[in-house]
XYZ file of C-alpha atoms in Angstrom:
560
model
C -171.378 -13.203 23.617
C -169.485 -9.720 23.995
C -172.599 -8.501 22.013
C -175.206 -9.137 24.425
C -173.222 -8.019 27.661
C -171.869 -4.692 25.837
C -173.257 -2.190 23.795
C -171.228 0.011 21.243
C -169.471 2.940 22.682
C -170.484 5.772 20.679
C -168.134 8.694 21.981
C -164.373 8.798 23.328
C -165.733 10.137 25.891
C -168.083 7.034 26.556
C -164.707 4.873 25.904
C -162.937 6.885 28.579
C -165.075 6.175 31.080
C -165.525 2.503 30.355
C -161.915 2.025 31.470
C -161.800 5.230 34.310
C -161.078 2.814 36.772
C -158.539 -0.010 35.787
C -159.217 -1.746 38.953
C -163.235 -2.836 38.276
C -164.442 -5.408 36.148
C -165.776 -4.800 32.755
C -167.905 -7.391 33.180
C -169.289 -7.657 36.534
C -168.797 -3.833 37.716
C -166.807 -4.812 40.980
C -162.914 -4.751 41.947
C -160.981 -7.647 40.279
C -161.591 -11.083 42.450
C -158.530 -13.141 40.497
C -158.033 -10.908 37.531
C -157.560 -12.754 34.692
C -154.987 -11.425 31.234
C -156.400 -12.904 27.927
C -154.481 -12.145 25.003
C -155.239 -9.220 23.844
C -154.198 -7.648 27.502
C -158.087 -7.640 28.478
C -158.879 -8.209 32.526
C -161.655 -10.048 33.768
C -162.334 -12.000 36.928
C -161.980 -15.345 37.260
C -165.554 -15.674 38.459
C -167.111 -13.926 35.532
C -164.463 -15.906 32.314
C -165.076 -19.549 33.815
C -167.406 -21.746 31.771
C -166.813 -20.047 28.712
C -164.217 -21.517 27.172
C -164.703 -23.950 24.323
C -162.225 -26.485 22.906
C -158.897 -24.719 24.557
C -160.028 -21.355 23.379
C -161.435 -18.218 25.249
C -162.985 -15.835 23.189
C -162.717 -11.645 24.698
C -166.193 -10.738 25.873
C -165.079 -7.353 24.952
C -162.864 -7.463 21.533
C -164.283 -11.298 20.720
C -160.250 -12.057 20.426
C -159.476 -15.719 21.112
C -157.094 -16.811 23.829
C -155.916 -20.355 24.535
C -156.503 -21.541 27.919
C -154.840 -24.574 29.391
C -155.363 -26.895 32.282
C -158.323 -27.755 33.719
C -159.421 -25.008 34.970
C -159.928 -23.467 31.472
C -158.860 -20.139 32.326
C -156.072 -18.074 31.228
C -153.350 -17.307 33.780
C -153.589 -14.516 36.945
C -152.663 -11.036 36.390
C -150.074 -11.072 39.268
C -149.815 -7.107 38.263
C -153.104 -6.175 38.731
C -153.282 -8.435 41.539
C -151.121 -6.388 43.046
C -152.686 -3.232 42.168
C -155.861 -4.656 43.875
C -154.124 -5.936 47.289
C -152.494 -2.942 47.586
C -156.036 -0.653 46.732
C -157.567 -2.449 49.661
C -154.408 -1.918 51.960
C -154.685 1.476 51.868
C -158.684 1.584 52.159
C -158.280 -0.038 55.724
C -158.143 1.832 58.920
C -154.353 2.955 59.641
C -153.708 2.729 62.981
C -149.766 4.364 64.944
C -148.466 1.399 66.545
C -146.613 3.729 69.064
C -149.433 6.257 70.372
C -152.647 4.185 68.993
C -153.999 6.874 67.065
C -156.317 5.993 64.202
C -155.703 8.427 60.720
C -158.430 9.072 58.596
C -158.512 8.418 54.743
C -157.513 11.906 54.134
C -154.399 11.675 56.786
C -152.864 8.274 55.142
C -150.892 10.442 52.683
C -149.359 11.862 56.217
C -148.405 8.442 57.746
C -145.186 6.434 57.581
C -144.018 3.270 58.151
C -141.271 1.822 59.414
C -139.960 -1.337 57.287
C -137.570 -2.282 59.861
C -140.436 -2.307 62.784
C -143.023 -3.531 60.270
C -145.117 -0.732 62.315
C -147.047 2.505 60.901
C -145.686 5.800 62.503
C -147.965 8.964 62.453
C -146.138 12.393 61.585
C -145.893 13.206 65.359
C -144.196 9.875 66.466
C -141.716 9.760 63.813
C -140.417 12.900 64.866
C -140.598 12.252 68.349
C -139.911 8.641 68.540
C -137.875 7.503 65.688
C -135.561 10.786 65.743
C -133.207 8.333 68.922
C -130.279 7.151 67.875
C -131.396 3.522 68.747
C -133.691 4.046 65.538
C -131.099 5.537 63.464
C -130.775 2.198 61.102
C -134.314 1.761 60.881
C -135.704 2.483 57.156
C -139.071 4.503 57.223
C -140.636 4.955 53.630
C -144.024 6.554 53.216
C -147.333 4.180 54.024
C -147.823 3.990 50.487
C -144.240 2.703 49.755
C -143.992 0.211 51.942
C -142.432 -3.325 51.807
C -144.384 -6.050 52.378
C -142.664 -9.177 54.182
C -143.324 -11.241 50.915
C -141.164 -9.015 49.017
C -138.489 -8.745 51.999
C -137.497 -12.471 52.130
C -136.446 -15.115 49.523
C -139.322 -17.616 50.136
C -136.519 -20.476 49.772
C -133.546 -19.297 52.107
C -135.868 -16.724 54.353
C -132.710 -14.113 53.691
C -133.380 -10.494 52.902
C -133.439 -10.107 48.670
C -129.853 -8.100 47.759
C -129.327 -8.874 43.772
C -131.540 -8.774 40.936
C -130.979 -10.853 37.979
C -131.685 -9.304 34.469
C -130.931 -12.502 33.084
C -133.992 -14.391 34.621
C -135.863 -11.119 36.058
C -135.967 -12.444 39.661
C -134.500 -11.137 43.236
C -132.055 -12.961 44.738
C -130.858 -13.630 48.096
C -127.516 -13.866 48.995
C -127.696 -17.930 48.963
C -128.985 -17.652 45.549
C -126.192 -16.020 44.673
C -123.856 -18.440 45.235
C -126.179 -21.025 44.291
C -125.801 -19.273 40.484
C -123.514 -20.328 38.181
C -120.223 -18.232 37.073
C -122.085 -16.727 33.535
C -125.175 -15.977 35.299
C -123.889 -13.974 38.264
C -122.337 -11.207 35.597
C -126.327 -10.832 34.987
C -126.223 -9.535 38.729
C -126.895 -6.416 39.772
C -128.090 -4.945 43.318
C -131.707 -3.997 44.001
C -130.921 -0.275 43.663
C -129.374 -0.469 40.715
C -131.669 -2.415 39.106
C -135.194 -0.540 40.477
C -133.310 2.657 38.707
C -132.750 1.049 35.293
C -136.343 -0.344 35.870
C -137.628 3.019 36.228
C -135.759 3.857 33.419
C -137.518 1.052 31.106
C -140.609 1.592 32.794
C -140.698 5.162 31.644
C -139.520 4.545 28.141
C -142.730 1.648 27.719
C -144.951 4.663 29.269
C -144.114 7.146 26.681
C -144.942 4.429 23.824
C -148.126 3.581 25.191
C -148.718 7.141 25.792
C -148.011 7.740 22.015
C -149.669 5.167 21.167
C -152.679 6.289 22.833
C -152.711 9.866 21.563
C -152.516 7.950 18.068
C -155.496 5.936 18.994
C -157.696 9.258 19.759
C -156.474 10.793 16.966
C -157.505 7.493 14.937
C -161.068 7.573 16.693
C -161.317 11.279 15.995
C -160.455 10.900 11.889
C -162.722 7.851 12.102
C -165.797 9.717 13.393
C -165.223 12.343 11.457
C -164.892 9.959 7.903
C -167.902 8.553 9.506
C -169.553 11.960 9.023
C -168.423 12.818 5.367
C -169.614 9.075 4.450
C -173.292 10.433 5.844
C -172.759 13.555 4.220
C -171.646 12.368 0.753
C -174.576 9.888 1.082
C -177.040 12.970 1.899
C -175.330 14.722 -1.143
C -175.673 11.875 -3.584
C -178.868 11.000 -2.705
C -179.964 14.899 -3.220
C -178.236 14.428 -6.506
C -179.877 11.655 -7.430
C -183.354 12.806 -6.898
C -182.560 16.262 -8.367
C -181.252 14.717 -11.557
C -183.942 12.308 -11.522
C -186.972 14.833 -11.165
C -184.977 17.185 -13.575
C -185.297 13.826 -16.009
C -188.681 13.231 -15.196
C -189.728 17.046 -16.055
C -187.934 17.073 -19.254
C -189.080 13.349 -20.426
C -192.696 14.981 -19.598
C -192.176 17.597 -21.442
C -190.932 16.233 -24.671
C -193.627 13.523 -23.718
C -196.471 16.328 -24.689
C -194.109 17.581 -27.658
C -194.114 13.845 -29.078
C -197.732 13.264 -28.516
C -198.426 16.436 -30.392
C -196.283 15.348 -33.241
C -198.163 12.190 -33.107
C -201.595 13.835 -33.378
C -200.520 16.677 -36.618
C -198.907 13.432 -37.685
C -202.457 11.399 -37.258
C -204.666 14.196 -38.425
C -202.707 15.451 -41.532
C -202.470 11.452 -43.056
C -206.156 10.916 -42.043
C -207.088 13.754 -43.783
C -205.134 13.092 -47.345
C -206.621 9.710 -46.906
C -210.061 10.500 -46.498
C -209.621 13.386 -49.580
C -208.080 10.279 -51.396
C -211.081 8.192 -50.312
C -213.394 10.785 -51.537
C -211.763 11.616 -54.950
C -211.674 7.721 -55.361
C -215.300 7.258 -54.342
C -216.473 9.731 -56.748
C -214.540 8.510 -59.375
C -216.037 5.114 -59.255
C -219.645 5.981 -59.761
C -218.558 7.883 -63.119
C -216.697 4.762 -64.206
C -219.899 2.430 -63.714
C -221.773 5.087 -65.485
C -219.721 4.830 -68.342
C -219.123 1.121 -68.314
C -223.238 0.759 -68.136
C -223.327 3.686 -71.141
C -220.788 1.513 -73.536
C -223.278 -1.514 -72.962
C -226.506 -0.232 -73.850
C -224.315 1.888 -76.739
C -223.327 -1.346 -78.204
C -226.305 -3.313 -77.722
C -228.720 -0.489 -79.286
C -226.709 1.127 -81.620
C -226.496 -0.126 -85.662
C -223.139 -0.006 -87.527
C -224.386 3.337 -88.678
C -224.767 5.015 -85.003
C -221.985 3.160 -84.162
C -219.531 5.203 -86.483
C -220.997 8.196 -85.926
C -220.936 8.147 -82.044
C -218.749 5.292 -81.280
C -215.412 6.818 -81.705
C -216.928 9.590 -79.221
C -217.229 7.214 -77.136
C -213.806 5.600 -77.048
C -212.159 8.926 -76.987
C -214.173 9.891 -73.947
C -212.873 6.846 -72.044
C -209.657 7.053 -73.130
C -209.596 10.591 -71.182
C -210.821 9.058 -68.355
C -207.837 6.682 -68.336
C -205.656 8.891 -69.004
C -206.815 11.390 -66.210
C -204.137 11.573 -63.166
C -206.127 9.522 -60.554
C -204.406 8.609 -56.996
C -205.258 5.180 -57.045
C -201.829 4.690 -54.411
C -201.463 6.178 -51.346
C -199.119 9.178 -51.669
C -197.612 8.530 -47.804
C -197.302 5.606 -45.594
C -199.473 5.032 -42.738
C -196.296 4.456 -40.121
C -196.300 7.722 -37.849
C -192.783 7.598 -36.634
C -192.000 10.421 -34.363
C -188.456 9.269 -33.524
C -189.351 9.323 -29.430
C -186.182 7.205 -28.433
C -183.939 9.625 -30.302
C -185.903 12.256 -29.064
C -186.383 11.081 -25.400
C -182.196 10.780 -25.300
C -181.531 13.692 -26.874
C -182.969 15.600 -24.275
C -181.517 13.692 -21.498
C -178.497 14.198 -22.923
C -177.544 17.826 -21.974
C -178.227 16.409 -17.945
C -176.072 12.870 -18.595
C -173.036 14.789 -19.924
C -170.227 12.969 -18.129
C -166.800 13.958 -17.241
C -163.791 12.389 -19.097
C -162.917 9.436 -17.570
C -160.191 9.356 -15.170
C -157.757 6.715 -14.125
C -157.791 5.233 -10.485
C -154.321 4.757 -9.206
C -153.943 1.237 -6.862
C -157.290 0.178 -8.032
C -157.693 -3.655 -9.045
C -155.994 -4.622 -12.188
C -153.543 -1.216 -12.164
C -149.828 -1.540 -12.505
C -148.338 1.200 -11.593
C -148.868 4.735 -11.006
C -151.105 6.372 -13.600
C -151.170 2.633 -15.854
C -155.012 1.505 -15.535
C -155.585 -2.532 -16.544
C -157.985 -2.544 -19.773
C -159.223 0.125 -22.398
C -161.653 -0.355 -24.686
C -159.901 0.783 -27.977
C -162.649 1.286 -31.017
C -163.857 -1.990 -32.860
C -164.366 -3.287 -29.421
C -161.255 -4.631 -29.015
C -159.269 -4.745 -25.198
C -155.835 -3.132 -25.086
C -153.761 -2.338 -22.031
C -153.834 1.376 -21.967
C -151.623 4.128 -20.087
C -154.080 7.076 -18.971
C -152.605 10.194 -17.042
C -154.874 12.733 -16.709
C -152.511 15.096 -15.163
C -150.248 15.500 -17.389
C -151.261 18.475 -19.663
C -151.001 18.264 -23.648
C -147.984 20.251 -25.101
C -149.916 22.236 -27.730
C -152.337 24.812 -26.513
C -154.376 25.013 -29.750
C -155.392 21.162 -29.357
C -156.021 21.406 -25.792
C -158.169 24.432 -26.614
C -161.547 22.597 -28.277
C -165.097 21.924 -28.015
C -166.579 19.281 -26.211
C -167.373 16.583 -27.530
C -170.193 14.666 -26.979
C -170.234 10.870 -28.732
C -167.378 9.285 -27.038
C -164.504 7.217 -29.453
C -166.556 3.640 -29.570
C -169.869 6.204 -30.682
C -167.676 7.993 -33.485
C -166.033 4.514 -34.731
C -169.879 3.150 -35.103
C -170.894 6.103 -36.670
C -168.101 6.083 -39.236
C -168.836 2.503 -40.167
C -172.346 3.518 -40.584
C -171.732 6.568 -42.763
C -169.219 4.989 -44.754
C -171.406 1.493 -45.328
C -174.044 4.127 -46.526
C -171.396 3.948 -50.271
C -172.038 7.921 -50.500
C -168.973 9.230 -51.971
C -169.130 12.300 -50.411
C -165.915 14.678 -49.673
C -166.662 13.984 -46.003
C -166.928 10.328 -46.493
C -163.496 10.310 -48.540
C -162.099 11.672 -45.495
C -163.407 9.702 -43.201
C -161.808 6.740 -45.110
C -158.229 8.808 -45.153
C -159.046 9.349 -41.241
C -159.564 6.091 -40.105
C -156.610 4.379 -41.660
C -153.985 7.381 -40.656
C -155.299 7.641 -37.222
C -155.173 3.349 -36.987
C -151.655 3.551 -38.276
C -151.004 6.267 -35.379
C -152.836 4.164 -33.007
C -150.648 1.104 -33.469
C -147.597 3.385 -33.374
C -148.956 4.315 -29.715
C -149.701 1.031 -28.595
C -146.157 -0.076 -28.919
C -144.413 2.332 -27.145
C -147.117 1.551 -24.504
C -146.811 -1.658 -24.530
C -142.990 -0.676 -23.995
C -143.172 1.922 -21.399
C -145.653 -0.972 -19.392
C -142.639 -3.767 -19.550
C -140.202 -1.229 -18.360
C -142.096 -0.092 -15.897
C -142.952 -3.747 -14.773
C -139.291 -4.679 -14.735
C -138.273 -2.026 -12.741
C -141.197 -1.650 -10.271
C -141.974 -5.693 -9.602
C -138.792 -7.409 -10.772
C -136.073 -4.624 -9.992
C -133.963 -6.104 -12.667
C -131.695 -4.540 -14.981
C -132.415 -2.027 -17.992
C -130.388 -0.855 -20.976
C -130.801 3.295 -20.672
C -130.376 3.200 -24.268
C -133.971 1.832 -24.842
C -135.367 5.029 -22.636
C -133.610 6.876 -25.641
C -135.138 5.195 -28.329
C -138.903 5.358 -26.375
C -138.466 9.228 -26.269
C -137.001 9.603 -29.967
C -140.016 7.606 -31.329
C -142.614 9.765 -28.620
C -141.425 13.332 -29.831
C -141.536 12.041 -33.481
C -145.269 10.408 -32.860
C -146.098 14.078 -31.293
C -144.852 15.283 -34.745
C -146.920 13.012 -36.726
C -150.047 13.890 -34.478
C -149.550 17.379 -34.699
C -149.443 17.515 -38.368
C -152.425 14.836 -38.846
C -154.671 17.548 -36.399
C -153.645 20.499 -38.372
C -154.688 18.503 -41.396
C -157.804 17.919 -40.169
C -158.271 20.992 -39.074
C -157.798 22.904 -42.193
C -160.696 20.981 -43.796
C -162.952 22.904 -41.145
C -163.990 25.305 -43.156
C -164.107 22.959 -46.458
C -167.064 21.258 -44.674
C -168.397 24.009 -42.475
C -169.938 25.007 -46.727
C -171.066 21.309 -46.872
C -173.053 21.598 -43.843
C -174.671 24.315 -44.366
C -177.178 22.271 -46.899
C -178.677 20.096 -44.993
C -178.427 20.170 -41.385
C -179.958 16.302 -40.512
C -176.892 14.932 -42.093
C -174.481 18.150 -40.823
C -175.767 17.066 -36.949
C -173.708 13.427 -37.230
C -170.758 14.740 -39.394
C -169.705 17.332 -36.663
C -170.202 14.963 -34.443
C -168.137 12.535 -35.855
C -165.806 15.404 -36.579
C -165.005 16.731 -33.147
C -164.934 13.260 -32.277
C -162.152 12.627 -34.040
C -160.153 15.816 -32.675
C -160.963 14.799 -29.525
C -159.756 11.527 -30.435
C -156.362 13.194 -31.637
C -155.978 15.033 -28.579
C -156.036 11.748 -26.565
C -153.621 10.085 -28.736
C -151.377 13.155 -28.034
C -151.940 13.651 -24.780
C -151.314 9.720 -23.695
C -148.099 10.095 -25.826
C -146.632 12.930 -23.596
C -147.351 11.093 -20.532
C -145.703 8.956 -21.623
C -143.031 10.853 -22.545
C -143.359 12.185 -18.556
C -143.356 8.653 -17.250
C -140.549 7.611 -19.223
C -138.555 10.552 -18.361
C -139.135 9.730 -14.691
C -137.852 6.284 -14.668
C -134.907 7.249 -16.335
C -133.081 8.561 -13.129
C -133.467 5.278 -12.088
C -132.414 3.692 -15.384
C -129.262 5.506 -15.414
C -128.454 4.481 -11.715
C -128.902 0.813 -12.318
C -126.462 0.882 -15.155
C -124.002 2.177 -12.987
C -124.721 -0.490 -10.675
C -124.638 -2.755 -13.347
C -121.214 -1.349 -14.587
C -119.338 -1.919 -11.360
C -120.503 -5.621 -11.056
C -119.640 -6.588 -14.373
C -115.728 -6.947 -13.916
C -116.297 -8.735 -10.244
């Protein structure tokens, strides 16, 4: 409903001046007739809210909040405040006329005029010097025309006496009949009017400044708003630029090792075409000769007597035998599979443009437990572990921190071990692949429990505040500093076999290309290891403050 009366206000400015004047409708555009207060402290006039409620319930044209209505009328209650506001708006729009010398003020004179509560009369400047300076008038109380008392507000409307106490107990004025009317406990409640339109003020002015605050925090709210609504557009603008850079950058290089692979193809084509069709032509001569000599050996035998026969039959056998004998490619010497290796190819050039940055943790994201403690890791063998990752904690050594990047990630190196190893190459690189894998499990387990320990503490003290012994935060740092031992000397194993197969890849450099890989791999692999375990150290020595102060606590209970 609210959408197709209202359209979105785009600026504060175009908020501002939707509510310039609190005394118009939103809806209709003209001064209240019965305002109206829903819920959420929205005005309307009675005229424009009735016949739109539905089952008890009155939905905002503005904010689409629902109100409940009751009685039949099916509109919420009358704003007697802005009721107010309104009677008293058209009050002072009439003409203002001096009840003593007749003379009519203009709109721009009624901030001149007075009035006389006691009279009930307006006074111009002039008269109420003149006039109301006797001493007959001395009693009489003249306010300004804006401040003056209506007779409704005068009078009790039950006793017709002049109002003297307020009640703070019920909020009402009270005449001096309802005064005594009041029981003992309630009349301590009583105050008189001054008294209480002073603390009033006071209260009055104290709401004020909290809507006031609450207002600049709304602009400032509208103002952050807009402007996240701008970096939203202009990160979209920015990705999408990426996007189609990295995309065309794709496309040129994918067309470029397109042509390479199509050339490839083609030497490839043309070079086993042509030792086929030299085969085919060595062969095709060859098979003439043989029916020549075949045809020869059948006329020899069927023409020649036993005589001929021994003198030019063992000629004959000897020349066949050296046609036997002589090296004919009756095989082909290659396959006809071309195999340019394009998917290898094709990803090994996109590779330099999807490089990706390490992975980094996202604090408060679903499934995280606690600052810097992420929900799931993949570890290597594809199995799922709960894993701690800090990236902002640095590593302790500056020689491991210090390496090359590396390229396969840990699940690509495990594969590629497995693979290398199934070869059953007993290589020196292979044999230490095989030492690798089962030191740096071993580690890897090692690592798992203390973060598997670190997690429960962490979970105990963070979710279920209860109680923990400080000396198991001894015992997780003891084993972390000796597991940064362990690591340390593992990696400088490691990497004193550097240059034992830096001479092993120099030989062949197809097989070098997945060794290093799988090398660097697995000193990257170390340096994770090493740098989760002095997070952890970090985390752990950050709960211990609050360790330690539980146990205190949990000393002074334990006698009581």
């Amino acid at each position: 409903m609210a959408g197709g009366i209202f359209s979105p206000l785009g600026s504060c400015s175009e908020l501002e001046k939707a509510n310039c004047h609190p005394l118009v409708c939103l809806l209709c555009h003209e001064p209240y007739q019965h305002p109206c207060l829903l819920d959420c402290y929205h005005n309307f006039c009675a005229s424009c809210l009735r016949g739109r409620a539905s089952d008890g319930r009155l939905r905002c044209p503005l904010c689409g909040h629902p109100s409940v209505v009751r009685g039949g009328t099916g509109l919420p209650p009358v704003d007697r405040l802005l009721q107010f506001l309104v009677d008293s708006s058209a009050d002072s729009e009439e003409d203002v006329q001096c009840a003593n010398c007749d003379r009519c003020c203009t709109k721009a004179e009624v901030d001149t005029m007075y009035f006389c509560n006691t009279c009930g009369q307006p006074l111009c400047a002039p008269c109420r010097e003149e006039t109301h300076r006797a001493r007959m008038f001395a009693r009489h109380e003249i306010v300004s025309l804006s401040k003056r008392t209506k007779d409704i507000h005068k009078k009790c409307p039950l006793h017709e006496e002049p109002y003297i106490m307020f009640s703070t107990e019920k909020k009402s004025m009270l005449c001096i009949n309802c005064f005594r009317d009041m029981q003992g406990e309630s009349r301590a409640h009583c105050i008189d009017i001054e008294t209480a339109y002073m603390q009033g003020c006071q209260r009055l002015d104290q709401a004020v400044m909290a809507v006031k605050e609450l207002q600049t925090s709304t602009r400032e709210a509208i103002v952050l708003l807009k402007a996240m609504i701008e970096e939203v557009r202009n990160s979209a603008s920015e990705e999408e630029a990426a996007i189609n850079s990295l995309f065309s950058r794709m496309q040129e290089q994918l067309s470029e090792r397109k042509k390479t692979l199509l050339k490839a193809v083609q030497s490839q084509h043309e070079e086993k075409e042509k030792a086929f069709k030299e085969q085919l032509a060595h062969l095709a001569s060859l098979l003439p000769t043989l029916q020549v000599h075949l045809v020869t050996c059948s006329a020899f035998l069927s023409s020649a007597n036993k005589a001929e026969f021994l003198d030019l039959g063992y000629q004959l056998m000897e020349r066949l035998q050296r046609i036997v004998k002589l090296p004919h490619r009756l095989r082909p010497a290659q396959t006809s599979k071309i195999n340019s290796e394009y998917r290898a190819e094709f990803a090994r050039c996109l590779e330099p443009l999807l490089m990706l940055s390490p992975r980094r943790s996202v604090v408060g994201s679903a499934g995280g437990i606690g600052p810097g403690i992420t929900g799931t890791n993949m570890l290597p063998g594809g199995q799922c572990s709960k894993t701690l990752m800090v990236p902002s904690c640095p590593p302790t050594s500056d020689k491991m921190s210090t390496g090359p990047m590396v390229k396969k990630p840990t699940m690509h190196r495990y594969i590629s071990t497995k693979v290398l190893l199934a070869e059953g190459r007993e290589t020196p690189f292979a044999e230490h692949c095989r030492n690798y894998e089962n030191t740096y499990r071993m580690l890897q387990m090692e690592i798992q429990g203390l973060k598997d320990q670190v997690q429960e503490l962490h979970r105990d003290l963070t979710k279920h505040h209860s109680l923990i012994k400080s000396e198991i935060m001894s015992e997780i740092l003891q084993k972390s500093l000796q597991m940064d031992v362990q690591i340390a000397a593992h990696y400088s194993a490691v990497e004193m076999m550097r240059s034992v197969f830096e001479e092993v890849w120099e030989e062949t450099y197809q097989r070098v290309a997945n060794e290093q890989e799988i090398y660097e791999a697995q000193l990257h692999d170390l340096l994770q290891l090493r740098q989760e375990n002095s997070c952890l150290s970090t985390i752990t020595k950050q709960i211990a403050p609050y360790v330690r102060s539980i146990a205190k606590v949990k000393e002074r209970l334990e006698p009581r």
